[in-house]
Coordinates of C-alpha atoms in Angstrom, one line a residue:
M841 CA -25.4 25.4 40.6
R842 CA -25.4 23.3 37.4
T843 CA -24.8 19.6 36.8
K844 CA -21.2 19.0 35.9
K845 CA -21.4 15.3 35.2
S846 CA -24.0 12.5 34.7
I847 CA -23.4 8.8 35.5
T848 CA -25.6 5.9 34.7
T849 CA -25.8 2.7 36.8
D850 CA -28.3 0.0 37.6
V851 CA -28.3 0.7 41.4
L852 CA -27.2 3.6 43.5
V853 CA -26.3 2.5 47.1
V854 CA -26.0 5.4 49.6
G855 CA -23.9 4.5 52.6
S856 CA -21.0 2.2 53.2
G857 CA -21.6 0.5 56.6
I858 CA -22.4 -3.2 57.0
A859 CA -25.8 -2.8 55.3
G860 CA -24.5 -0.9 52.3
I861 CA -21.5 -3.2 51.8
K862 CA -23.8 -6.3 52.1
V863 CA -26.3 -5.1 49.5
S864 CA -23.6 -3.8 47.1
I865 CA -21.6 -7.1 47.0
E866 CA -24.8 -9.2 46.6
L867 CA -25.9 -7.1 43.7
A868 CA -22.5 -7.1 42.1
K869 CA -22.3 -10.9 42.4
A870 CA -25.6 -11.0 40.5
G871 CA -24.0 -9.0 37.7
K872 CA -25.6 -5.6 38.3
T873 CA -23.7 -2.3 38.1
V874 CA -23.5 -0.6 41.5
L875 CA -22.4 2.9 42.4
M876 CA -21.8 3.4 46.1
S877 CA -21.8 6.9 47.5
T878 CA -20.3 7.5 51.0
K879 CA -19.8 10.8 52.8
T880 CA -16.4 9.8 54.2
Q881 CA -14.6 6.6 53.2
V882 CA -15.7 3.1 52.5
C883 CA -16.7 1.3 55.7
S884 CA -18.1 4.3 57.6
G885 CA -21.1 5.2 59.8
S886 CA -21.9 3.6 63.1
S887 CA -20.8 0.2 61.8
F888 CA -17.2 1.4 61.8
F889 CA -17.2 3.8 64.7
P890 CA -16.1 1.4 67.5
L891 CA -17.4 2.5 70.8
K892 CA -16.0 -0.5 72.5
A893 CA -13.6 -3.4 71.8
S894 CA -16.2 -5.3 69.7
L895 CA -19.8 -5.4 68.5
G896 CA -22.0 -8.4 68.8
T897 CA -24.6 -10.2 66.7
Q898 CA -27.2 -12.2 68.6
V899 CA -28.1 -15.5 66.8
T900 CA -30.9 -18.0 67.2
K901 CA -29.5 -21.1 68.9
D902 CA -31.7 -23.7 67.2
D903 CA -35.1 -24.1 65.6
A904 CA -36.8 -24.3 69.0
D905 CA -35.2 -21.0 70.0
Q906 CA -37.0 -19.1 67.2
V907 CA -40.2 -18.9 69.2
V908 CA -38.3 -17.8 72.4
F909 CA -36.2 -15.3 70.5
L910 CA -39.3 -13.8 68.9
Q911 CA -40.9 -13.5 72.4
D912 CA -37.8 -11.6 73.6
I913 CA -38.1 -9.2 70.7
E914 CA -41.9 -8.7 71.2
K915 CA -41.5 -8.1 74.9
V916 CA -38.9 -5.3 74.6
S917 CA -40.7 -3.8 71.6
H918 CA -44.0 -3.0 73.4
N919 CA -45.9 -3.8 70.2
M920 CA -44.0 -1.2 68.2
H921 CA -42.0 -3.6 65.9
D922 CA -42.8 -5.0 62.5
K923 CA -43.9 -8.5 63.4
E924 CA -43.2 -10.1 60.0
M925 CA -39.7 -8.7 59.9
A926 CA -39.0 -10.0 63.4
Q927 CA -40.1 -13.5 62.4
I928 CA -37.9 -13.4 59.3
Y929 CA -34.9 -12.2 61.4
V930 CA -35.0 -15.0 63.9
K931 CA -35.4 -17.5 61.1
E932 CA -32.6 -16.3 58.8
I933 CA -30.0 -14.8 61.1
R934 CA -28.1 -18.1 61.6
D935 CA -27.5 -18.4 57.9
R936 CA -26.6 -14.7 57.4
V937 CA -23.8 -14.7 60.0
K938 CA -22.1 -17.4 58.0
E939 CA -21.8 -14.8 55.2
Y940 CA -19.9 -12.2 57.2
E941 CA -16.6 -13.4 55.7
E942 CA -18.0 -12.8 52.2
I943 CA -18.0 -9.1 53.1
G944 CA -14.7 -8.9 54.8
I945 CA -15.7 -9.6 58.4
E946 CA -14.2 -12.4 60.4
P947 CA -16.3 -12.8 63.5
Y948 CA -15.5 -15.0 66.5
T949 CA -18.0 -16.7 68.7
L950 CA -18.1 -16.2 72.4
P951 CA -17.3 -19.4 74.2
D952 CA -20.5 -19.3 76.2
D953 CA -24.0 -18.2 75.4
R954 CA -24.9 -14.8 76.9
K955 CA -27.9 -12.6 77.4
A956 CA -27.8 -9.6 75.1
C957 CA -29.1 -6.2 76.3
F958 CA -32.8 -6.4 77.3
A959 CA -32.9 -10.2 76.4
E960 CA -34.2 -12.6 78.9
H961 CA -32.5 -15.7 77.4
D962 CA -28.9 -16.6 76.7
R963 CA -28.0 -17.3 73.1
T964 CA -25.0 -17.4 70.8
I965 CA -23.1 -14.1 70.2
Y966 CA -20.9 -13.5 67.2
M967 CA -18.4 -10.7 67.9
L968 CA -17.0 -8.2 65.3
R969 CA -13.8 -6.4 65.8
D970 CA -10.6 -5.0 64.2
W971 CA -12.3 -2.3 62.1
N972 CA -9.2 -1.3 60.2
Q973 CA -8.6 -4.8 59.0
I974 CA -12.3 -5.1 57.9
R975 CA -11.9 -1.9 55.9
E976 CA -8.8 -3.3 54.1
N977 CA -10.7 -6.6 53.5
V978 CA -13.6 -4.7 51.9
K979 CA -11.4 -2.7 49.7
G980 CA -9.8 -6.0 48.4
I981 CA -13.2 -7.5 47.8
F982 CA -14.5 -4.5 45.9
Q983 CA -11.4 -4.8 43.6
E984 CA -12.8 -8.2 42.6
Y985 CA -16.0 -6.6 41.3
P986 CA -15.3 -4.1 38.5
N987 CA -19.1 -3.4 38.4
I988 CA -18.9 -1.7 41.8
S989 CA -17.9 2.0 41.6
L990 CA -17.1 4.0 44.7
L991 CA -17.6 7.7 45.3
E992 CA -16.0 8.7 48.6
K993 CA -16.5 12.1 50.2
S994 CA -19.7 12.6 48.3
A995 CA -23.2 13.5 49.6
V996 CA -26.5 12.5 47.9
I997 CA -28.7 15.6 48.4
S998 CA -31.9 14.7 46.4
L999 CA -33.6 11.7 44.9
I1000 CA -35.4 12.0 41.5
N1001 CA -38.9 10.6 41.5
K1002 CA -40.3 10.4 38.0
D1003 CA -43.8 9.1 37.4
G1004 CA -43.9 7.5 40.9
K1005 CA -40.7 5.6 40.4
I1006 CA -37.1 6.3 41.4
A1007 CA -35.1 7.4 38.4
G1008 CA -31.9 8.9 39.9
A1009 CA -30.3 11.3 42.3
F1010 CA -28.3 14.4 42.6
L1011 CA -25.1 14.4 44.6
L1012 CA -22.2 16.6 45.5
D1013 CA -18.8 15.0 44.8
K1014 CA -15.6 15.4 46.7
N1015 CA -15.1 18.8 45.1
N1016 CA -18.7 19.9 45.9
D1017 CA -19.6 19.8 42.2
L1018 CA -23.1 18.7 41.3
M1019 CA -23.5 15.3 39.7
M1020 CA -26.7 13.6 38.4
I1021 CA -27.0 9.8 38.7
Q1022 CA -29.4 8.0 36.5
C1023 CA -30.4 4.6 37.8
K1024 CA -33.2 2.0 38.1
A1025 CA -33.2 1.8 41.9
V1026 CA -31.7 3.4 45.0
V1027 CA -30.8 1.6 48.2
L1028 CA -30.5 3.9 51.2
A1029 CA -28.2 2.6 53.9
T1030 CA -27.2 5.9 55.6
G1031 CA -27.7 4.9 59.2
G1032 CA -29.4 6.9 62.0
F1033 CA -29.4 10.5 63.0
G1034 CA -27.5 10.7 66.3
N1035 CA -25.4 13.6 65.1
I1036 CA -28.4 15.9 65.4
Y1037 CA -27.8 15.8 69.2
K1038 CA -25.0 17.9 70.7
H1039 CA -23.7 14.9 72.6
N1040 CA -23.9 11.6 70.7
L1041 CA -22.0 8.4 70.2
N1042 CA -21.9 8.5 66.4
P1043 CA -19.6 9.8 63.8
N1044 CA -20.5 13.0 62.0
D1045 CA -21.9 11.3 58.9
V1046 CA -24.8 9.7 60.9
D1047 CA -26.9 12.8 60.4
G1048 CA -30.4 11.7 59.2
S1049 CA -29.7 12.6 55.5
G1050 CA -31.3 9.3 54.4
H1051 CA -34.5 10.0 56.3
I1052 CA -34.9 13.3 54.4
L1053 CA -34.0 11.8 51.1
A1054 CA -36.7 9.1 51.6
L1055 CA -39.3 11.5 52.8
E1056 CA -38.9 14.0 50.0
A1057 CA -39.1 11.1 47.5
G1058 CA -42.5 10.1 48.9
A1059 CA -41.7 7.4 51.6
S1060 CA -42.9 7.5 55.2
L1061 CA -41.1 7.2 58.5
V1062 CA -42.1 5.2 61.6
N1063 CA -41.2 5.0 65.3
M1064 CA -39.1 8.2 65.2
E1065 CA -39.8 9.1 68.8
F1066 CA -38.1 6.0 70.0
I1067 CA -34.4 7.0 70.3
Q1068 CA -31.8 5.1 72.2
F1069 CA -29.9 7.1 74.8
I1070 CA -26.8 5.5 76.4
P1071 CA -24.6 7.1 79.0
G1072 CA -21.2 8.1 77.6
F1073 CA -18.2 9.5 79.3
T1074 CA -17.9 13.3 79.5
A1075 CA -14.6 12.8 81.3
P1076 CA -11.8 11.7 81.3
K1077 CA -12.2 10.6 77.7
Y1078 CA -15.1 12.4 76.0
K1079 CA -17.5 10.4 73.8
T1080 CA -16.5 7.0 75.1
L1081 CA -19.1 4.3 75.7
W1082 CA -19.8 3.5 79.3
G1083 CA -20.1 -0.1 80.2
E1084 CA -23.3 -0.6 82.3
H1085 CA -22.1 -3.9 83.8
T1086 CA -19.5 -1.9 85.8
L1087 CA -22.3 -0.6 88.0
N1088 CA -22.0 -3.9 89.9
Y1089 CA -18.9 -2.3 91.5
C1090 CA -20.3 1.3 91.8
K1091 CA -20.9 2.7 95.3
D1092 CA -22.7 5.9 94.3
F1093 CA -23.6 8.4 91.6
V1094 CA -22.8 12.0 92.7
D1095 CA -22.8 15.6 91.5
E1096 CA -20.0 18.1 91.7
K1097 CA -20.4 18.6 95.4
G1098 CA -20.4 14.8 96.1
N1099 CA -24.1 14.6 96.7
S1100 CA -25.9 11.5 95.4
I1101 CA -28.2 12.5 92.6
L1102 CA -30.4 9.4 93.0
D1103 CA -31.7 10.2 96.4
A1104 CA -34.0 13.0 95.2
V1105 CA -35.8 10.9 92.5
L1106 CA -36.0 7.3 93.8
P1107 CA -39.4 6.2 95.0
E1108 CA -39.6 4.8 98.5
E1109 CA -40.0 1.2 97.4
L1110 CA -36.8 1.2 95.3
S1111 CA -33.4 1.3 97.0
K1112 CA -30.3 2.8 95.5
E1113 CA -28.7 -0.7 95.4
E1114 CA -31.6 -2.2 93.6
C1115 CA -31.7 0.6 91.0
L1116 CA -28.0 0.2 90.2
E1117 CA -28.3 -3.6 90.1
I1118 CA -31.1 -3.4 87.5
R1119 CA -29.4 -0.6 85.6
S1120 CA -26.2 -2.8 85.2
T1121 CA -28.1 -5.2 82.9
H1122 CA -28.9 -2.8 80.0
G1123 CA -27.1 0.0 78.2
P1124 CA -29.8 2.3 76.9
F1125 CA -32.4 4.2 78.9
T1126 CA -35.9 2.6 79.1
N1127 CA -39.0 3.7 80.9
S1128 CA -39.9 0.0 81.1
L1129 CA -37.7 -0.8 84.1
P1130 CA -37.3 0.7 87.6
S1131 CA -33.7 1.5 86.6
K1132 CA -35.1 4.5 84.6
Y1133 CA -34.5 6.7 87.6
F1134 CA -30.7 6.5 87.0
D1135 CA -31.0 8.3 83.7
I1136 CA -33.9 10.5 84.8
A1137 CA -31.8 11.8 87.7
M1138 CA -29.0 12.8 85.4
M1139 CA -31.3 14.6 82.9
K1140 CA -33.2 16.4 85.6
E1141 CA -30.0 17.9 87.0
I1142 CA -28.7 18.8 83.5
I1143 CA -32.0 20.6 82.7
R1144 CA -32.0 22.3 86.1
T1145 CA -28.3 23.5 86.1
K1146 CA -27.8 23.7 82.3
S1147 CA -24.5 22.0 83.0
E1148 CA -23.1 19.4 80.6
A1149 CA -20.2 18.3 82.7
G1150 CA -21.8 15.0 83.7
F1151 CA -22.0 13.1 87.0
E1152 CA -19.4 11.1 88.8
L1153 CA -19.5 7.3 89.4
M1154 CA -17.8 6.2 92.5
Y1155 CA -16.1 2.8 91.7
D1156 CA -14.7 0.2 94.1
Q1157 CA -11.1 -1.0 93.5
S1158 CA -12.3 -4.6 93.4
I1159 CA -13.7 -4.1 89.9
Y1160 CA -10.1 -4.7 88.6
E1161 CA -10.1 -8.0 90.4
D1162 CA -13.0 -9.5 88.4
K1163 CA -11.3 -11.7 85.8
R1164 CA -14.5 -12.5 83.8
D1165 CA -14.0 -11.8 80.0
F1166 CA -16.6 -9.2 79.6
Y1167 CA -14.9 -7.2 82.4
T1168 CA -11.3 -7.6 81.4
I1169 CA -12.0 -6.9 77.7
Y1170 CA -13.8 -3.7 78.5
L1171 CA -11.4 -2.5 81.2
D1172 CA -8.3 -3.3 79.1
W1173 CA -9.9 -1.3 76.2
L1174 CA -10.4 1.6 78.5
Q1175 CA -6.8 1.3 79.8
E1176 CA -5.6 1.6 76.2
R1177 CA -7.4 4.9 76.0
G1178 CA -5.9 6.1 79.3
V1179 CA -9.0 5.6 81.4
N1180 CA -9.0 4.0 84.9
L1181 CA -12.4 3.8 86.5
V1182 CA -11.0 4.0 90.1
T1183 CA -8.1 6.5 89.8
D1184 CA -9.8 8.9 87.3
R1185 CA -12.9 11.0 87.9
V1186 CA -15.2 9.2 85.7
K1187 CA -18.3 11.3 84.6
I1188 CA -21.2 10.3 82.4
A1189 CA -24.2 11.9 80.8
P1190 CA -27.0 10.7 78.4
F1191 CA -25.6 10.5 74.8
A1192 CA -27.8 9.9 71.7
H1193 CA -26.9 6.5 70.3
A1194 CA -29.3 4.8 68.0
S1195 CA -32.7 5.4 66.3
N1196 CA -35.2 2.5 66.8
G1197 CA -37.4 3.9 64.1
G1198 CA -36.7 5.0 60.5
V1199 CA -38.0 4.6 57.0
K1200 CA -41.1 2.4 56.8
V1201 CA -40.2 -0.6 54.8
D1202 CA -41.5 -4.2 54.2
S1203 CA -39.5 -7.4 54.8
Y1204 CA -37.5 -6.8 51.5
G1205 CA -36.5 -3.2 52.5
R1206 CA -39.0 -1.8 50.0
T1207 CA -40.6 1.6 50.7
Q1208 CA -43.9 2.6 49.1
V1209 CA -42.0 4.4 46.3
E1210 CA -41.1 2.0 43.5
G1211 CA -37.4 1.4 43.2
L1212 CA -36.5 2.9 46.6
Y1213 CA -35.2 0.6 49.4
A1214 CA -34.0 1.4 52.9
I1215 CA -31.9 -1.0 55.1
G1216 CA -29.8 -1.0 58.3
E1217 CA -30.4 1.5 61.1
L1218 CA -32.1 3.8 58.6
A1219 CA -35.0 1.4 58.3
G1220 CA -37.8 1.0 60.9
G1221 CA -38.2 -2.7 61.3
I1222 CA -37.7 -5.2 64.0
E1223 CA -36.8 -2.6 66.6
G1224 CA -39.6 -1.1 68.7
A1225 CA -40.0 1.0 71.8
N1226 CA -36.7 -0.6 73.0
R1227 CA -33.9 -2.1 70.9
L1228 CA -32.9 -5.7 71.7
G1229 CA -29.1 -5.9 71.9
G1230 CA -27.1 -7.8 69.3
N1231 CA -29.7 -7.4 66.5
S1232 CA -28.6 -4.2 64.7
T1233 CA -25.6 -5.7 63.0
G1234 CA -27.5 -8.9 62.2
S1235 CA -30.4 -6.9 60.6
C1236 CA -27.9 -5.3 58.2
M1237 CA -27.1 -8.8 57.0
V1238 CA -30.6 -10.3 56.9
F1239 CA -32.3 -7.4 55.2
G1240 CA -29.3 -6.4 53.2
K1241 CA -29.5 -9.8 51.5
R1242 CA -33.3 -9.7 51.1
A1243 CA -33.2 -6.1 49.6
A1244 CA -30.5 -7.2 47.2
E1245 CA -32.6 -10.2 46.0
N1246 CA -35.7 -8.1 45.5
C1247 CA -33.8 -5.2 43.9
F1248 CA -32.2 -7.6 41.4
D1249 CA -35.6 -8.7 40.3
Y1250 CA -36.9 -5.1 40.1
V1251 CA -33.9 -4.0 38.0
N1252 CA -34.4 -6.9 35.6
K1253 CA -38.1 -6.0 35.1
H1254 CA -37.7 -2.2 34.5
E1255 CA -36.1 -0.1 31.9
L1256 CA -34.0 2.9 32.8
N1257 CA -36.2 6.0 33.0
Q1258 CA -34.3 8.4 30.8
L1259 CA -34.0 11.8 32.5
D1260 CA -33.8 15.3 31.0
V1261 CA -31.1 17.1 32.9
Q1262 CA -32.6 20.5 32.7
E1263 CA -36.0 19.3 33.7
A1264 CA -34.6 17.4 36.7
E1265 CA -32.5 20.4 37.7
S1266 CA -35.5 22.6 37.6
Q1267 CA -37.5 20.4 40.0
F1268 CA -34.5 20.2 42.3
K1269 CA -34.1 24.0 42.4
K1270 CA -37.7 24.4 43.5
S1271 CA -37.0 22.4 46.6
I1272 CA -34.0 24.7 47.4
Q1273 CA -36.2 27.8 47.1
F1274 CA -38.6 26.5 49.7
F1275 CA -35.8 26.7 52.3
S1276 CA -34.5 30.1 51.1
A1277 CA -35.7 32.7 53.5
K1278 CA -36.0 36.2 52.2
S1279 CA -33.6 37.7 54.7
D1280 CA -30.8 40.3 54.3
H1281 CA -28.8 38.6 57.0
S1282 CA -29.2 34.8 56.8
I1283 CA -27.7 32.7 59.6
T1284 CA -25.0 30.4 58.5
P1285 CA -25.3 26.6 58.1
S1286 CA -23.1 26.0 61.1
E1287 CA -25.2 28.3 63.2
V1288 CA -28.3 26.3 62.2
V1289 CA -26.7 23.0 63.0
D1290 CA -25.2 24.2 66.3
A1291 CA -28.5 25.7 67.5
I1292 CA -30.5 22.6 66.6
R1293 CA -28.1 20.2 68.2
E1294 CA -28.4 22.3 71.4
I1295 CA -32.2 22.3 71.3
M1296 CA -32.4 18.6 70.7
W1297 CA -30.0 17.6 73.4
F1298 CA -31.7 19.6 76.2
N1299 CA -35.4 19.1 75.1
G1300 CA -35.5 16.0 73.0
N1301 CA -33.4 13.8 75.3
V1302 CA -34.4 11.3 78.0
I1303 CA -37.0 13.7 79.6
R1304 CA -39.7 15.3 77.4
D1305 CA -42.7 17.4 78.2
E1306 CA -45.3 19.4 76.3
K1307 CA -44.0 22.9 77.3
N1308 CA -40.4 22.3 76.3
L1309 CA -41.3 20.5 73.1
Q1310 CA -43.6 23.3 72.0
V1311 CA -41.0 25.9 72.7
S1312 CA -38.4 23.9 70.8
I1313 CA -40.7 23.5 67.8
H1314 CA -41.2 27.3 67.8
K1315 CA -37.4 27.8 67.9
I1316 CA -36.9 25.5 64.9
E1317 CA -39.5 27.6 63.0
E1318 CA -37.5 30.7 63.8
L1319 CA -34.3 29.2 62.6
K1320 CA -36.0 28.1 59.4
S1321 CA -37.3 31.6 58.7
S1322 CA -33.8 33.0 59.2
F1323 CA -31.9 30.6 56.9
D1324 CA -31.4 31.2 53.2
L1325 CA -30.4 27.8 51.7
S1326 CA -29.9 29.2 48.2
L1327 CA -27.3 31.7 49.4
Y1328 CA -25.0 29.0 50.7
V1329 CA -25.8 26.5 47.9
N1330 CA -24.3 29.2 45.5
Q1331 CA -21.1 29.2 47.6
K1332 CA -19.3 26.0 46.5
S1333 CA -17.4 25.5 49.7
E1334 CA -20.6 25.6 51.8
R1335 CA -22.8 23.3 49.7
K1336 CA -22.6 20.2 51.8
S1337 CA -23.0 22.0 55.1
A1338 CA -26.0 24.0 53.7
F1339 CA -27.8 20.8 52.9
K1340 CA -27.0 19.3 56.3
A1341 CA -28.5 22.4 57.9
R1342 CA -31.6 22.0 55.7
N1343 CA -31.9 18.4 56.7
F1344 CA -31.6 19.2 60.4
L1345 CA -34.4 21.8 60.1
V1346 CA -36.8 19.2 58.7
L1347 CA -35.6 16.3 60.9
S1348 CA -35.7 18.2 64.2
D1349 CA -39.1 19.5 63.4
M1350 CA -40.5 16.0 62.8
L1351 CA -38.7 14.4 65.8
L1352 CA -40.0 17.0 68.2
K1353 CA -43.6 16.7 66.8
A1354 CA -43.5 12.9 67.1
M1355 CA -42.3 13.2 70.7
L1356 CA -45.2 15.7 71.3
E1357 CA -47.8 13.5 69.5
R1358 CA -47.2 10.4 71.7
K1359 CA -48.7 11.4 75.0
E1360 CA -47.5 8.4 77.0
S1361 CA -44.2 6.8 78.2
R1362 CA -43.2 3.6 76.4
G1363 CA -39.7 2.1 76.2
A1364 CA -37.2 4.7 75.1
H1365 CA -39.9 7.5 74.9
Y1366 CA -40.4 9.1 78.3
R1367 CA -42.9 12.0 78.8
E1368 CA -42.6 13.4 82.3
D1369 CA -46.1 14.8 81.9
Y1370 CA -47.5 11.4 80.8
P1371 CA -45.3 8.9 82.8
N1372 CA -47.4 5.8 82.2
E1373 CA -47.9 3.5 79.1
D1374 CA -51.3 4.1 77.6
E1375 CA -53.1 1.4 75.6
N1376 CA -54.7 4.2 73.5
Y1377 CA -51.2 4.6 71.9
N1378 CA -50.7 0.9 71.2
R1379 CA -50.0 1.9 67.6
R1380 CA -47.0 3.0 65.5
L1381 CA -46.7 6.7 64.5
L1382 CA -46.2 7.3 60.8
I1383 CA -44.6 10.5 59.5
S1384 CA -44.9 11.8 55.9
L1385 CA -44.1 15.0 54.1
K1386 CA -46.9 16.7 52.1
N1387 CA -46.0 20.0 50.3
Q1388 CA -43.0 20.3 52.7
E1389 CA -45.3 20.1 55.7
V1390 CA -44.9 17.3 58.3
K1391 CA -47.9 15.0 58.6
L1392 CA -48.2 12.6 61.6
E1393 CA -50.7 9.8 61.8
F1394 CA -51.0 6.8 64.1
Q1395 CA -51.2 3.5 62.2
S1396 CA -54.6 1.8 62.6

């Protein structure tokens, strides 16, 4: 595989969700040349994969609310968040939502303040919707900036670190040809890694590629064991987000034979009605509330039976008589998709949704590698053991703006680090050889991906324990020893899938090891063999890559 083309730009932006769009437009406005690479089309990733009628951004009500908002974040985080970034978020988010229209989003404000998921206090919520219109708006805005170039259906597969600084990247274009990008800085905005799970609420491009790019370039990851799982429909409309507030009209939660699955797991002091009532207030699983048994019951039965059909919710007809906006909007949205909660057999199971951790960055999105930034869901910042609802979209705006400002200064102060194509190619090929097993019969990239997604969904889901994690890590090693990356890199049509398989091998290994290392239960991380929160683990877990080996270390 040889480089077919070389492009020079000031900044390479990888990813085209809200974070990538924000940073690209800010840099272009400042006069810098920007090349945006996206695996599908512009406006992609979880930002533009609508799981419900709209997405919300939670906003500080006034100056006095900054302290209260920060307390909300700290409480759900369980000390796993970046405190400086949280302070900056509550201070700056009111100004950043005013800039939504500059990037093609026209939000509307809910008429009444409302509590976001896990929040204890009401505050203003800005709602984002009409994703197709936003995409058209963004395309029009990009046309106003000739210094923004767009590479759709492309995949960045390696970053070039020269003398401790980012100097460029290799990517596969829409034809799977290898291109080299020479640049002064790279901003990664590739989103999370939900697609590594067999059942997830993400598009296929949310696959952890940015995490591997950052790691191999010398950056670290943090909080990777804290993954948000939200029940999704297995039937009648697969991969549809379930609305937790509907539990207020749910009579029971049953298996295929009509038996309640909650009865076997609920402690004596918690009634079924209390469990459902608490669970109706939050979407993701958390070990922090008694409602955890709702999700644990599902996963226990899934592990026991190896069935992925999901479990049935028994709804009362009166749910369709509730005329409050947050019911009617959701129920109407379901109706448009042919789903009726009463007349259909509605089944749910735990789906992977969002990563609370990611690349370790500072409040400007900087990694420890000069010229490398990470923003959006890819970055580990204000989220902790739990994710406070309504902050993910806002973080894209706040830290997208800050990353652009710092990147602008960085680009102005540094000269382009000229690359020798052959030298860069040589280093790149060495990394390919490391994942090229000497096997006469290599498994295919799709076999690697499918096997890992199965392993992660059963053993890296809501319930985790040492035995299954150890077994899973061993299975990943077996897959790695049976996969010849170079074989499929040399097959042009297989190149992108080959690198996805390589990324999944590295990512699954580190995720499982992080889950194993944290021997406690905290927020989204539940260890059945260590069910309680332990003060000895009141630290964030850092992950780095040394000579292709995963290194884990608790932050002091």
